[in-house]
PDB file of C-alpha atoms and ligand atoms in Angstrom:
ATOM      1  CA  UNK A  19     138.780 -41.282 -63.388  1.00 49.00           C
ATOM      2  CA  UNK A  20     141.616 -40.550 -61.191  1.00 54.00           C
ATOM      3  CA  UNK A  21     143.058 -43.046 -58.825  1.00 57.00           C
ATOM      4  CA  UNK A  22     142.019 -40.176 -56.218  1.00 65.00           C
ATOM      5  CA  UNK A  23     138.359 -40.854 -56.525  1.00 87.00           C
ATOM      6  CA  UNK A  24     137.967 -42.802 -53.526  1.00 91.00           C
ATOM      7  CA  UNK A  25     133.686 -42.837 -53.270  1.00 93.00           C
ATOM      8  CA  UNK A  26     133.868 -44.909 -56.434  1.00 94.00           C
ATOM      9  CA  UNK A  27     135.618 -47.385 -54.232  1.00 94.00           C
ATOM     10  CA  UNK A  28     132.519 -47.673 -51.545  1.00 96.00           C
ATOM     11  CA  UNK A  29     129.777 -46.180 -53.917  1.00 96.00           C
ATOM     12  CA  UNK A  30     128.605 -46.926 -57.325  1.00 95.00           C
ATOM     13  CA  UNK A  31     126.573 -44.517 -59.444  1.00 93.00           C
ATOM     14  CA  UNK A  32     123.164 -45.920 -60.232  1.00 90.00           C
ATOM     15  CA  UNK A  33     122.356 -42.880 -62.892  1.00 85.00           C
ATOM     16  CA  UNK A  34     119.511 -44.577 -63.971  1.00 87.00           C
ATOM     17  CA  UNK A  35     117.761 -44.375 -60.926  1.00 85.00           C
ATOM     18  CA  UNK A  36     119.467 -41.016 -59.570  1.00 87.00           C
ATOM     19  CA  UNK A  37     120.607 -43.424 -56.308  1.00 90.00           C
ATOM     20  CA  UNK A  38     124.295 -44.038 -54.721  1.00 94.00           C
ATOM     21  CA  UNK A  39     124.708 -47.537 -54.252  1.00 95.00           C
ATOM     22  CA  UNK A  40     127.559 -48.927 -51.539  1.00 97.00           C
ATOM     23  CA  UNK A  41     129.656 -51.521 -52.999  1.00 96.00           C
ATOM     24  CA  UNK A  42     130.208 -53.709 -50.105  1.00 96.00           C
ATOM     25  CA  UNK A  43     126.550 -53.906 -48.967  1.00 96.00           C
ATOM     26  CA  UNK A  44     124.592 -52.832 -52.101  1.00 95.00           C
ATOM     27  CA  UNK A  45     122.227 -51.110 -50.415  1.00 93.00           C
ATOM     28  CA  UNK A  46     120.651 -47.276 -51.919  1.00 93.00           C
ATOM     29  CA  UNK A  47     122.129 -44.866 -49.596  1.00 94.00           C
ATOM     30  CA  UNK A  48     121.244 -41.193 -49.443  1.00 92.00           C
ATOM     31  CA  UNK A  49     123.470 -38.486 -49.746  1.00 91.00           C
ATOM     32  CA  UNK A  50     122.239 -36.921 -46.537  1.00 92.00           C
ATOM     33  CA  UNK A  51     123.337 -40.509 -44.612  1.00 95.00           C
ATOM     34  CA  UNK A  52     126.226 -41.698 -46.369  1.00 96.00           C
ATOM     35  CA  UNK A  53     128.691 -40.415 -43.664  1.00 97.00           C
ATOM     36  CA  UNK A  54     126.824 -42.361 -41.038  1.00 97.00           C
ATOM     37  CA  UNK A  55     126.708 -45.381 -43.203  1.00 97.00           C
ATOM     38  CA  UNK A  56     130.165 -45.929 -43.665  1.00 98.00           C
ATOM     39  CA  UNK A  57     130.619 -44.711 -40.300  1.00 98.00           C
ATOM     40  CA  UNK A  58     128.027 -47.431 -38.275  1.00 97.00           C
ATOM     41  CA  UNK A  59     128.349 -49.803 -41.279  1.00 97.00           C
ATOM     42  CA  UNK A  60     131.404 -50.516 -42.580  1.00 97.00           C
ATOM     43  CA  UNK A  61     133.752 -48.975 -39.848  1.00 97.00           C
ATOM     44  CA  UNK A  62     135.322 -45.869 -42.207  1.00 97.00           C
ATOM     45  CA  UNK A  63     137.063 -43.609 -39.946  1.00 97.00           C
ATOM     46  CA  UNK A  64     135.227 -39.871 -39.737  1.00 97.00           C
ATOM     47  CA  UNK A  65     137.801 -38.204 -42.184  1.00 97.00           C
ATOM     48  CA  UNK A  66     137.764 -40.049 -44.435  1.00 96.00           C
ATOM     49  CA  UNK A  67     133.087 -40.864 -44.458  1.00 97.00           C
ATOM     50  CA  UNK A  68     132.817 -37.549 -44.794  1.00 97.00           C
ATOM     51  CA  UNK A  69     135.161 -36.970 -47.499  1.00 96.00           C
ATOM     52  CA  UNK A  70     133.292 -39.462 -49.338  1.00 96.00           C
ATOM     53  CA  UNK A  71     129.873 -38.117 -48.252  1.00 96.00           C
ATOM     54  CA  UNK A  72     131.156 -35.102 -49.983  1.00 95.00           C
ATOM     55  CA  UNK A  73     131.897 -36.361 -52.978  1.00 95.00           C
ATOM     56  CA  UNK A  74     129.262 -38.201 -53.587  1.00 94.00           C
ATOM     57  CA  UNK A  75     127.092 -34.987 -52.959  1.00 92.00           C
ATOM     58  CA  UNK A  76     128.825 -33.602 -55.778  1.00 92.00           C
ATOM     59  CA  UNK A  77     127.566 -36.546 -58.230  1.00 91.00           C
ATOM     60  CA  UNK A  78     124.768 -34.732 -60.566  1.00 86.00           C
ATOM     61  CA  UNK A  79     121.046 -35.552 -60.056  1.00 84.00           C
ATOM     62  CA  UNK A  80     121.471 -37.802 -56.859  1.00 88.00           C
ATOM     63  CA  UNK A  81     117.776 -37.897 -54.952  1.00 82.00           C
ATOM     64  CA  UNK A  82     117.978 -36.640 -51.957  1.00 78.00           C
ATOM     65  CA  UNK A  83     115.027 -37.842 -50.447  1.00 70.00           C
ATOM     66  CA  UNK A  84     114.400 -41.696 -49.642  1.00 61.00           C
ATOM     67  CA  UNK A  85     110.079 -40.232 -51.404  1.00 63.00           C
ATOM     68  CA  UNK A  86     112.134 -40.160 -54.757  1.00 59.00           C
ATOM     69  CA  UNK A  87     113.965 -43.373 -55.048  1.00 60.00           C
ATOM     70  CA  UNK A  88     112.785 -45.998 -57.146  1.00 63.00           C
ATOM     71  CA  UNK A  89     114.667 -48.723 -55.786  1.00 63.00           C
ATOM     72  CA  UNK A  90     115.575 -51.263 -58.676  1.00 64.00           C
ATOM     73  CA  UNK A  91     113.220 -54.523 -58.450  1.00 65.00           C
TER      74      UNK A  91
HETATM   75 ZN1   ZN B  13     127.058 -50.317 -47.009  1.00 59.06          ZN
END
């Protein structure tokens, strides 16, 4: 991982369950409303949400629907 990979510091990869979870308020976010969560949430300034929303897009097999998540009992 580079140093670069900023989601990884708001967003954790919960393969297992195909989900993004955010760090600070470990709640499953989808990749369709991350940018608004960080945005309403935790304050992140436009730029840089939606350069995270973008990355985390790119993460392989994310759900994008809140039908498919299985959130973890
Ligand atoms: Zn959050």
């Amino acid at each position: 991982m580079a140093e670069t990979d900023i989601e990884f510091q708001h967003f954790e990869h919960l393969a297992a369950y195909s989900i993004a979870i955010c760090k600070e308020c470990r709640h499953s976010v989808l990749p369709s409303h991350i940018k608004s969560h960080l945005q309403h949430a935790h304050k992140v300034k436009q730029k840089q949400a939606e350069d995270i929303a973008e990355r985390v897009r790119n993460w392989p097999g994310l759900v994008e629907y809140a039908s498919e998540i299985q959130v973890p009992s």
